[in-house]
mmCIF file with all atom_site columns, C-alpha atoms in Angstrom:
data_model
loop_
_atom_site.group_PDB
_atom_site.id
_atom_site.type_symbol
_atom_site.label_atom_id
_atom_site.label_alt_id
_atom_site.label_comp_id
_atom_site.label_asym_id
_atom_site.label_entity_id
_atom_site.label_seq_id
_atom_site.pdbx_PDB_ins_code
_atom_site.Cartn_x
_atom_site.Cartn_y
_atom_site.Cartn_z
_atom_site.occupancy
_atom_site.B_iso_or_equiv
_atom_site.pdbx_formal_charge
_atom_site.auth_seq_id
_atom_site.auth_comp_id
_atom_site.auth_asym_id
_atom_site.auth_atom_id
_atom_site.pdbx_PDB_model_num
ATOM 1   C CA . MET F 1 1   ? 0.000   0.000  0.000  1.00 37.00 ? 1   MET F CA 1
ATOM 2   C CA . LYS F 1 2   ? 2.821   2.411  -0.766 1.00 38.00 ? 2   LYS F CA 1
ATOM 3   C CA . ASN F 1 3   ? 1.279   5.855  -1.051 1.00 36.00 ? 3   ASN F CA 1
ATOM 4   C CA . LYS F 1 4   ? 2.575   8.487  -3.399 1.00 41.00 ? 4   LYS F CA 1
ATOM 5   C CA . ASN F 1 5   ? 3.648   11.675 -1.705 1.00 42.00 ? 5   ASN F CA 1
ATOM 6   C CA . PRO F 1 6   ? 1.358   14.519 -2.693 1.00 47.00 ? 6   PRO F CA 1
ATOM 7   C CA . ASN F 1 7   ? 3.047   17.086 -4.899 1.00 50.00 ? 7   ASN F CA 1
ATOM 8   C CA . TYR F 1 8   ? 1.409   20.290 -5.919 1.00 48.00 ? 8   TYR F CA 1
ATOM 9   C CA . PRO F 1 9   ? 2.600   23.884 -5.761 1.00 57.00 ? 9   PRO F CA 1
ATOM 10  C CA . LEU F 1 10  ? 2.019   25.698 -2.505 1.00 71.00 ? 10  LEU F CA 1
ATOM 11  C CA . ASP F 1 11  ? 2.354   29.419 -2.159 1.00 77.00 ? 11  ASP F CA 1
ATOM 12  C CA . ARG F 1 12  ? 3.934   30.821 1.036  1.00 83.00 ? 12  ARG F CA 1
ATOM 13  C CA . HIS F 1 13  ? 0.838   32.966 1.621  1.00 80.00 ? 13  HIS F CA 1
ATOM 14  C CA . MET F 1 14  ? -1.285  29.822 1.906  1.00 84.00 ? 14  MET F CA 1
ATOM 15  C CA . LEU F 1 15  ? 0.252   29.127 5.307  1.00 86.00 ? 15  LEU F CA 1
ATOM 16  C CA . SER F 1 16  ? -1.532  32.009 7.010  1.00 86.00 ? 16  SER F CA 1
ATOM 17  C CA . GLU F 1 17  ? -4.688  32.052 4.884  1.00 90.00 ? 17  GLU F CA 1
ATOM 18  C CA . GLY F 1 18  ? -7.910  30.947 6.463  1.00 91.00 ? 18  GLY F CA 1
ATOM 19  C CA . GLU F 1 19  ? -10.410 31.772 9.113  1.00 92.00 ? 19  GLU F CA 1
ATOM 20  C CA . GLN F 1 20  ? -9.337  32.106 12.725 1.00 94.00 ? 20  GLN F CA 1
ATOM 21  C CA . PRO F 1 21  ? -11.459 30.050 15.108 1.00 95.00 ? 21  PRO F CA 1
ATOM 22  C CA . THR F 1 22  ? -12.999 31.735 18.121 1.00 94.00 ? 22  THR F CA 1
ATOM 23  C CA . LEU F 1 23  ? -12.032 30.635 21.612 1.00 94.00 ? 23  LEU F CA 1
ATOM 24  C CA . GLU F 1 24  ? -15.402 28.904 21.903 1.00 96.00 ? 24  GLU F CA 1
ATOM 25  C CA . GLN F 1 25  ? -14.758 26.984 18.664 1.00 95.00 ? 25  GLN F CA 1
ATOM 26  C CA . VAL F 1 26  ? -11.305 25.931 19.902 1.00 94.00 ? 26  VAL F CA 1
ATOM 27  C CA . LEU F 1 27  ? -12.730 24.708 23.219 1.00 96.00 ? 27  LEU F CA 1
ATOM 28  C CA . LEU F 1 28  ? -15.597 22.845 21.522 1.00 96.00 ? 28  LEU F CA 1
ATOM 29  C CA . ASP F 1 29  ? -13.138 21.283 19.089 1.00 95.00 ? 29  ASP F CA 1
ATOM 30  C CA . ARG F 1 30  ? -10.882 20.129 21.922 1.00 94.00 ? 30  ARG F CA 1
ATOM 31  C CA . GLU F 1 31  ? -13.878 18.684 23.779 1.00 97.00 ? 31  GLU F CA 1
ATOM 32  C CA . GLY F 1 32  ? -15.037 16.843 20.652 1.00 96.00 ? 32  GLY F CA 1
ATOM 33  C CA . ARG F 1 33  ? -11.544 15.479 19.993 1.00 95.00 ? 33  ARG F CA 1
ATOM 34  C CA . VAL F 1 34  ? -11.202 14.196 23.569 1.00 95.00 ? 34  VAL F CA 1
ATOM 35  C CA . THR F 1 35  ? -14.677 12.628 23.409 1.00 96.00 ? 35  THR F CA 1
ATOM 36  C CA . TYR F 1 36  ? -13.844 10.859 20.142 1.00 97.00 ? 36  TYR F CA 1
ATOM 37  C CA . GLN F 1 37  ? -10.486 9.635  21.502 1.00 95.00 ? 37  GLN F CA 1
ATOM 38  C CA . THR F 1 38  ? -12.247 8.311  24.612 1.00 94.00 ? 38  THR F CA 1
ATOM 39  C CA . GLN F 1 39  ? -14.784 6.462  22.441 1.00 96.00 ? 39  GLN F CA 1
ATOM 40  C CA . LEU F 1 40  ? -12.039 4.909  20.320 1.00 96.00 ? 40  LEU F CA 1
ATOM 41  C CA . ARG F 1 41  ? -10.019 3.872  23.366 1.00 94.00 ? 41  ARG F CA 1
ATOM 42  C CA . ALA F 1 42  ? -13.105 2.255  24.917 1.00 94.00 ? 42  ALA F CA 1
ATOM 43  C CA . GLN F 1 43  ? -14.138 0.502  21.695 1.00 95.00 ? 43  GLN F CA 1
ATOM 44  C CA . TYR F 1 44  ? -10.604 -0.701 20.919 1.00 96.00 ? 44  TYR F CA 1
ATOM 45  C CA . SER F 1 45  ? -9.243  -1.364 24.402 1.00 93.00 ? 45  SER F CA 1
ATOM 46  C CA . ASN F 1 46  ? -5.778  -2.895 24.458 1.00 94.00 ? 46  ASN F CA 1
ATOM 47  C CA . GLN F 1 47  ? -5.155  -1.565 20.942 1.00 97.00 ? 47  GLN F CA 1
ATOM 48  C CA . THR F 1 48  ? -2.983  1.444  20.154 1.00 98.00 ? 48  THR F CA 1
ATOM 49  C CA . LEU F 1 49  ? -4.479  4.796  19.139 1.00 98.00 ? 49  LEU F CA 1
ATOM 50  C CA . ILE F 1 50  ? -2.400  7.321  17.210 1.00 98.00 ? 50  ILE F CA 1
ATOM 51  C CA . VAL F 1 51  ? -3.556  10.914 16.768 1.00 98.00 ? 51  VAL F CA 1
ATOM 52  C CA . LEU F 1 52  ? -1.672  12.869 14.098 1.00 98.00 ? 52  LEU F CA 1
ATOM 53  C CA . LYS F 1 53  ? -1.723  16.639 13.860 1.00 97.00 ? 53  LYS F CA 1
ATOM 54  C CA . VAL F 1 54  ? 0.432   19.344 12.316 1.00 95.00 ? 54  VAL F CA 1
ATOM 55  C CA . ASN F 1 55  ? 2.441   21.601 14.640 1.00 92.00 ? 55  ASN F CA 1
ATOM 56  C CA . MET F 1 56  ? 0.885   24.757 13.203 1.00 93.00 ? 56  MET F CA 1
ATOM 57  C CA . PRO F 1 57  ? 1.895   28.073 14.767 1.00 93.00 ? 57  PRO F CA 1
ATOM 58  C CA . GLY F 1 58  ? -0.405  31.066 14.748 1.00 92.00 ? 58  GLY F CA 1
ATOM 59  C CA . PRO F 1 59  ? -4.137  31.552 14.965 1.00 93.00 ? 59  PRO F CA 1
ATOM 60  C CA . VAL F 1 60  ? -5.100  29.757 11.719 1.00 94.00 ? 60  VAL F CA 1
ATOM 61  C CA . LYS F 1 61  ? -5.110  26.003 12.340 1.00 93.00 ? 61  LYS F CA 1
ATOM 62  C CA . SER F 1 62  ? -7.023  24.651 9.359  1.00 94.00 ? 62  SER F CA 1
ATOM 63  C CA . ASN F 1 63  ? -6.309  25.565 5.748  1.00 93.00 ? 63  ASN F CA 1
ATOM 64  C CA . ALA F 1 64  ? -5.011  24.081 2.480  1.00 91.00 ? 64  ALA F CA 1
ATOM 65  C CA . PHE F 1 65  ? -1.417  24.030 3.764  1.00 91.00 ? 65  PHE F CA 1
ATOM 66  C CA . VAL F 1 66  ? -2.381  22.096 6.903  1.00 94.00 ? 66  VAL F CA 1
ATOM 67  C CA . SER F 1 67  ? -4.386  19.665 4.740  1.00 94.00 ? 67  SER F CA 1
ATOM 68  C CA . HIS F 1 68  ? -1.349  19.192 2.482  1.00 91.00 ? 68  HIS F CA 1
ATOM 69  C CA . LEU F 1 69  ? 0.976   18.531 5.421  1.00 93.00 ? 69  LEU F CA 1
ATOM 70  C CA . LEU F 1 70  ? -1.546  16.240 7.095  1.00 96.00 ? 70  LEU F CA 1
ATOM 71  C CA . LEU F 1 71  ? -1.675  14.133 3.923  1.00 95.00 ? 71  LEU F CA 1
ATOM 72  C CA . ILE F 1 72  ? 2.130   13.882 3.904  1.00 94.00 ? 72  ILE F CA 1
ATOM 73  C CA . GLY F 1 73  ? 2.155   12.897 7.588  1.00 96.00 ? 73  GLY F CA 1
ATOM 74  C CA . LYS F 1 74  ? -0.628  10.375 7.088  1.00 98.00 ? 74  LYS F CA 1
ATOM 75  C CA . THR F 1 75  ? 1.269   8.819  4.165  1.00 96.00 ? 75  THR F CA 1
ATOM 76  C CA . LEU F 1 76  ? 4.470   8.550  6.212  1.00 96.00 ? 76  LEU F CA 1
ATOM 77  C CA . LEU F 1 77  ? 2.548   7.033  9.128  1.00 98.00 ? 77  LEU F CA 1
ATOM 78  C CA . LEU F 1 78  ? 0.602   4.480  7.087  1.00 98.00 ? 78  LEU F CA 1
ATOM 79  C CA . ASP F 1 79  ? 3.714   3.411  5.173  1.00 97.00 ? 79  ASP F CA 1
ATOM 80  C CA . SER F 1 80  ? 5.605   2.961  8.467  1.00 97.00 ? 80  SER F CA 1
ATOM 81  C CA . ILE F 1 81  ? 2.759   0.962  10.002 1.00 98.00 ? 81  ILE F CA 1
ATOM 82  C CA . GLU F 1 82  ? 2.596   -1.260 6.924  1.00 96.00 ? 82  GLU F CA 1
ATOM 83  C CA . ALA F 1 83  ? 6.381   -1.762 6.964  1.00 96.00 ? 83  ALA F CA 1
ATOM 84  C CA . GLN F 1 84  ? 6.070   -3.058 10.544 1.00 95.00 ? 84  GLN F CA 1
ATOM 85  C CA . GLY F 1 85  ? 3.419   -5.562 9.463  1.00 96.00 ? 85  GLY F CA 1
ATOM 86  C CA . LEU F 1 86  ? 0.732   -4.024 11.655 1.00 96.00 ? 86  LEU F CA 1
ATOM 87  C CA . ASN F 1 87  ? -2.934  -3.940 10.706 1.00 96.00 ? 87  ASN F CA 1
ATOM 88  C CA . ILE F 1 88  ? -4.939  -0.758 10.804 1.00 97.00 ? 88  ILE F CA 1
ATOM 89  C CA . MET F 1 89  ? -8.368  -1.095 12.357 1.00 97.00 ? 89  MET F CA 1
ATOM 90  C CA . VAL F 1 90  ? -9.549  2.526  12.016 1.00 97.00 ? 90  VAL F CA 1
ATOM 91  C CA . ILE F 1 91  ? -8.460  5.547  9.986  1.00 98.00 ? 91  ILE F CA 1
ATOM 92  C CA . LYS F 1 92  ? -10.491 8.716  10.331 1.00 97.00 ? 92  LYS F CA 1
ATOM 93  C CA . GLU F 1 93  ? -9.676  12.286 9.370  1.00 97.00 ? 93  GLU F CA 1
ATOM 94  C CA . VAL F 1 94  ? -11.455 15.029 11.275 1.00 96.00 ? 94  VAL F CA 1
ATOM 95  C CA . LYS F 1 95  ? -11.196 18.563 9.932  1.00 95.00 ? 95  LYS F CA 1
ATOM 96  C CA . THR F 1 96  ? -12.732 21.545 11.697 1.00 94.00 ? 96  THR F CA 1
ATOM 97  C CA . LEU F 1 97  ? -12.028 25.253 11.706 1.00 93.00 ? 97  LEU F CA 1
ATOM 98  C CA . ALA F 1 98  ? -9.965  24.783 14.881 1.00 94.00 ? 98  ALA F CA 1
ATOM 99  C CA . SER F 1 99  ? -7.900  21.714 13.930 1.00 95.00 ? 99  SER F CA 1
ATOM 100 C CA . GLN F 1 100 ? -7.190  18.892 11.535 1.00 96.00 ? 100 GLN F CA 1
ATOM 101 C CA . ASN F 1 101 ? -6.398  15.433 12.895 1.00 97.00 ? 101 ASN F CA 1
ATOM 102 C CA . VAL F 1 102 ? -5.985  11.874 11.702 1.00 98.00 ? 102 VAL F CA 1
ATOM 103 C CA . PHE F 1 103 ? -7.035  9.122  14.127 1.00 98.00 ? 103 PHE F CA 1
ATOM 104 C CA . VAL F 1 104 ? -5.541  5.674  13.551 1.00 98.00 ? 104 VAL F CA 1
ATOM 105 C CA . VAL F 1 105 ? -6.149  2.537  15.619 1.00 98.00 ? 105 VAL F CA 1
ATOM 106 C CA . VAL F 1 106 ? -3.527  -0.188 15.168 1.00 98.00 ? 106 VAL F CA 1
ATOM 107 C CA . ASN F 1 107 ? -4.000  -3.818 16.192 1.00 96.00 ? 107 ASN F CA 1
ATOM 108 C CA . THR F 1 108 ? -1.201  -3.995 18.730 1.00 96.00 ? 108 THR F CA 1
ATOM 109 C CA . ASP F 1 109 ? -0.966  -3.621 22.458 1.00 96.00 ? 109 ASP F CA 1
ATOM 110 C CA . ASP F 1 110 ? 2.700   -2.603 22.155 1.00 97.00 ? 110 ASP F CA 1
ATOM 111 C CA . ALA F 1 111 ? 2.096   1.139  22.234 1.00 97.00 ? 111 ALA F CA 1
ATOM 112 C CA . TYR F 1 112 ? 5.754   1.720  23.102 1.00 97.00 ? 112 TYR F CA 1
ATOM 113 C CA . ALA F 1 113 ? 6.817   0.181  19.780 1.00 97.00 ? 113 ALA F CA 1
ATOM 114 C CA . VAL F 1 114 ? 4.275   2.397  18.005 1.00 98.00 ? 114 VAL F CA 1
ATOM 115 C CA . LYS F 1 115 ? 5.613   5.485  19.810 1.00 98.00 ? 115 LYS F CA 1
ATOM 116 C CA . ARG F 1 116 ? 9.145   4.538  18.714 1.00 97.00 ? 116 ARG F CA 1
ATOM 117 C CA . LEU F 1 117 ? 7.807   4.282  15.149 1.00 97.00 ? 117 LEU F CA 1
ATOM 118 C CA . THR F 1 118 ? 6.135   7.720  15.304 1.00 98.00 ? 118 THR F CA 1
ATOM 119 C CA . ALA F 1 119 ? 9.172   9.292  16.987 1.00 97.00 ? 119 ALA F CA 1
ATOM 120 C CA . ALA F 1 120 ? 11.303  7.926  14.137 1.00 96.00 ? 120 ALA F CA 1
ATOM 121 C CA . ILE F 1 121 ? 9.031   9.752  11.666 1.00 96.00 ? 121 ILE F CA 1
ATOM 122 C CA . GLU F 1 122 ? 9.318   12.963 13.695 1.00 94.00 ? 122 GLU F CA 1
ATOM 123 C CA . ASP F 1 123 ? 13.112  12.659 13.955 1.00 92.00 ? 123 ASP F CA 1
ATOM 124 C CA . SER F 1 124 ? 14.104  11.191 10.575 1.00 90.00 ? 124 SER F CA 1
ATOM 125 C CA . SER F 1 125 ? 13.699  14.309 8.448  1.00 89.00 ? 125 SER F CA 1
ATOM 126 C CA . ASP F 1 126 ? 13.012  18.002 8.734  1.00 91.00 ? 126 ASP F CA 1
ATOM 127 C CA . ILE F 1 127 ? 9.450   17.518 7.518  1.00 94.00 ? 127 ILE F CA 1
ATOM 128 C CA . GLY F 1 128 ? 8.860   15.002 10.300 1.00 94.00 ? 128 GLY F CA 1
ATOM 129 C CA . ARG F 1 129 ? 9.463   17.808 12.773 1.00 92.00 ? 129 ARG F CA 1
ATOM 130 C CA . LEU F 1 130 ? 6.266   19.483 11.568 1.00 95.00 ? 130 LEU F CA 1
ATOM 131 C CA . PHE F 1 131 ? 4.086   16.613 12.830 1.00 96.00 ? 131 PHE F CA 1
ATOM 132 C CA . ASP F 1 132 ? 2.894   15.618 16.263 1.00 95.00 ? 132 ASP F CA 1
ATOM 133 C CA . PHE F 1 133 ? 1.927   12.003 16.890 1.00 97.00 ? 133 PHE F CA 1
ATOM 134 C CA . ASP F 1 134 ? 0.163   11.329 20.187 1.00 97.00 ? 134 ASP F CA 1
ATOM 135 C CA . VAL F 1 135 ? 0.069   7.633  21.110 1.00 98.00 ? 135 VAL F CA 1
ATOM 136 C CA . TYR F 1 136 ? -2.392  6.107  23.579 1.00 97.00 ? 136 TYR F CA 1
ATOM 137 C CA . ILE F 1 137 ? -3.333  2.710  24.898 1.00 95.00 ? 137 ILE F CA 1
ATOM 138 C CA . ASN F 1 138 ? -6.294  2.415  27.231 1.00 91.00 ? 138 ASN F CA 1
ATOM 139 C CA . ASP F 1 139 ? -5.892  5.338  29.661 1.00 87.00 ? 139 ASP F CA 1
ATOM 140 C CA . GLU F 1 140 ? -2.155  5.755  29.152 1.00 93.00 ? 140 GLU F CA 1
ATOM 141 C CA . THR F 1 141 ? -0.400  8.333  27.007 1.00 95.00 ? 141 THR F CA 1
ATOM 142 C CA . ILE F 1 142 ? 2.947   7.138  25.665 1.00 97.00 ? 142 ILE F CA 1
ATOM 143 C CA . SER F 1 143 ? 5.324   10.093 25.531 1.00 94.00 ? 143 SER F CA 1
ATOM 144 C CA . ARG F 1 144 ? 8.816   10.606 24.180 1.00 94.00 ? 144 ARG F CA 1
ATOM 145 C CA . GLN F 1 145 ? 9.944   11.034 27.781 1.00 93.00 ? 145 GLN F CA 1
ATOM 146 C CA . SER F 1 146 ? 8.548   7.602  28.718 1.00 94.00 ? 146 SER F CA 1
ATOM 147 C CA . LEU F 1 147 ? 10.957  6.183  26.117 1.00 95.00 ? 147 LEU F CA 1
ATOM 148 C CA . ASN F 1 148 ? 13.809  8.362  27.432 1.00 95.00 ? 148 ASN F CA 1
ATOM 149 C CA . TYR F 1 149 ? 13.855  10.215 24.111 1.00 95.00 ? 149 TYR F CA 1
ATOM 150 C CA . PRO F 1 150 ? 14.979  13.838 24.063 1.00 93.00 ? 150 PRO F CA 1
ATOM 151 C CA . ALA F 1 151 ? 12.427  16.624 23.845 1.00 91.00 ? 151 ALA F CA 1
ATOM 152 C CA . ARG F 1 152 ? 11.396  17.808 20.390 1.00 91.00 ? 152 ARG F CA 1
ATOM 153 C CA . LYS F 1 153 ? 13.620  20.507 18.912 1.00 90.00 ? 153 LYS F CA 1
ATOM 154 C CA . CYS F 1 154 ? 12.537  23.822 17.463 1.00 92.00 ? 154 CYS F CA 1
ATOM 155 C CA . TYR F 1 155 ? 12.718  23.752 13.677 1.00 87.00 ? 155 TYR F CA 1
ATOM 156 C CA . ILE F 1 156 ? 14.389  27.162 13.616 1.00 93.00 ? 156 ILE F CA 1
ATOM 157 C CA . CYS F 1 157 ? 17.070  27.087 16.322 1.00 92.00 ? 157 CYS F CA 1
ATOM 158 C CA . ASP F 1 158 ? 17.242  23.418 17.450 1.00 88.00 ? 158 ASP F CA 1
ATOM 159 C CA . LYS F 1 159 ? 16.581  24.345 21.086 1.00 93.00 ? 159 LYS F CA 1
ATOM 160 C CA . ASP F 1 160 ? 13.760  22.710 23.072 1.00 93.00 ? 160 ASP F CA 1
ATOM 161 C CA . ALA F 1 161 ? 10.597  23.430 21.045 1.00 91.00 ? 161 ALA F CA 1
ATOM 162 C CA . LYS F 1 162 ? 8.354   23.775 24.101 1.00 90.00 ? 162 LYS F CA 1
ATOM 163 C CA . GLU F 1 163 ? 10.761  26.254 25.652 1.00 93.00 ? 163 GLU F CA 1
ATOM 164 C CA . CYS F 1 164 ? 10.854  28.331 22.459 1.00 92.00 ? 164 CYS F CA 1
ATOM 165 C CA . GLY F 1 165 ? 7.059   28.280 22.385 1.00 90.00 ? 165 GLY F CA 1
ATOM 166 C CA . ARG F 1 166 ? 6.712   29.310 26.024 1.00 93.00 ? 166 ARG F CA 1
ATOM 167 C CA . GLN F 1 167 ? 9.201   32.141 25.631 1.00 95.00 ? 167 GLN F CA 1
ATOM 168 C CA . ARG F 1 168 ? 7.864   33.122 22.199 1.00 93.00 ? 168 ARG F CA 1
ATOM 169 C CA . THR F 1 169 ? 11.430  33.088 20.925 1.00 95.00 ? 169 THR F CA 1
ATOM 170 C CA . HIS F 1 170 ? 10.287  33.242 17.291 1.00 96.00 ? 170 HIS F CA 1
ATOM 171 C CA . THR F 1 171 ? 7.450   35.160 15.675 1.00 96.00 ? 171 THR F CA 1
ATOM 172 C CA . VAL F 1 172 ? 4.594   33.344 13.966 1.00 94.00 ? 172 VAL F CA 1
ATOM 173 C CA . GLU F 1 173 ? 5.851   34.655 10.618 1.00 94.00 ? 173 GLU F CA 1
ATOM 174 C CA . GLU F 1 174 ? 9.366   33.283 11.277 1.00 95.00 ? 174 GLU F CA 1
ATOM 175 C CA . LEU F 1 175 ? 7.897   29.887 12.147 1.00 95.00 ? 175 LEU F CA 1
ATOM 176 C CA . LEU F 1 176 ? 5.664   29.861 9.055  1.00 94.00 ? 176 LEU F CA 1
ATOM 177 C CA . ASP F 1 177 ? 8.616   30.881 6.856  1.00 94.00 ? 177 ASP F CA 1
ATOM 178 C CA . ALA F 1 178 ? 10.662  28.018 8.326  1.00 94.00 ? 178 ALA F CA 1
ATOM 179 C CA . MET F 1 179 ? 7.806   25.549 7.726  1.00 93.00 ? 179 MET F CA 1
ATOM 180 C CA . TYR F 1 180 ? 7.491   26.649 4.109  1.00 92.00 ? 180 TYR F CA 1
ATOM 181 C CA . GLU F 1 181 ? 11.259  26.348 3.639  1.00 92.00 ? 181 GLU F CA 1
ATOM 182 C CA . ILE F 1 182 ? 11.218  22.799 5.049  1.00 93.00 ? 182 ILE F CA 1
ATOM 183 C CA . VAL F 1 183 ? 8.371   21.719 2.773  1.00 90.00 ? 183 VAL F CA 1
ATOM 184 C CA . SER F 1 184 ? 10.021  23.374 -0.250 1.00 88.00 ? 184 SER F CA 1
ATOM 185 C CA . LYS F 1 185 ? 13.433  21.853 0.521  1.00 86.00 ? 185 LYS F CA 1
ATOM 186 C CA . GLU F 1 186 ? 11.917  18.387 0.815  1.00 78.00 ? 186 GLU F CA 1
ATOM 187 C CA . GLY F 1 187 ? 10.282  18.875 -2.592 1.00 67.00 ? 187 GLY F CA 1
ATOM 188 C CA . ARG F 1 188 ? 6.783   18.441 -1.228 1.00 60.00 ? 188 ARG F CA 1
ATOM 189 C CA . GLN F 1 189 ? 5.301   21.788 -2.132 1.00 52.00 ? 189 GLN F CA 1
#
């Protein structure tokens, strides 16, 4: 099931185009996402749930650029899952004004192996740094820290990404420019 990587021209301005969700829309979206994750974890107990999203800075969280990146991330994820010989039980994309996510349930109770797989995607190329893969089994979240992996690095300065975000080290425009450069350099625009 090798997927072709999507290739079509993206304009830098596409990154910030789109409607900004209200705080109420963001909160409702988060509530809906948590409810759906809870339903999947209950329905597929002892199976691993992966939630893919794009690390998108700024107020616009859902536009053509995010959709393009999400497709790339989904392709990388599904190809990696297939290469490991795992079966996919559920794939569902959910796109709202406040977020875009891909939910994948895999038929394994070895969520740590799945987290290693997703961390490898995040760490293996610059474009992987643009994705966030949350991995769950039952009521447990499997983090990079639980695998003794280092924290994610900022895609501008290579320092701790969370620290850069907290300190607002880079402007939204700098982050969007860096994202566009990564996608262009990887030939995926």
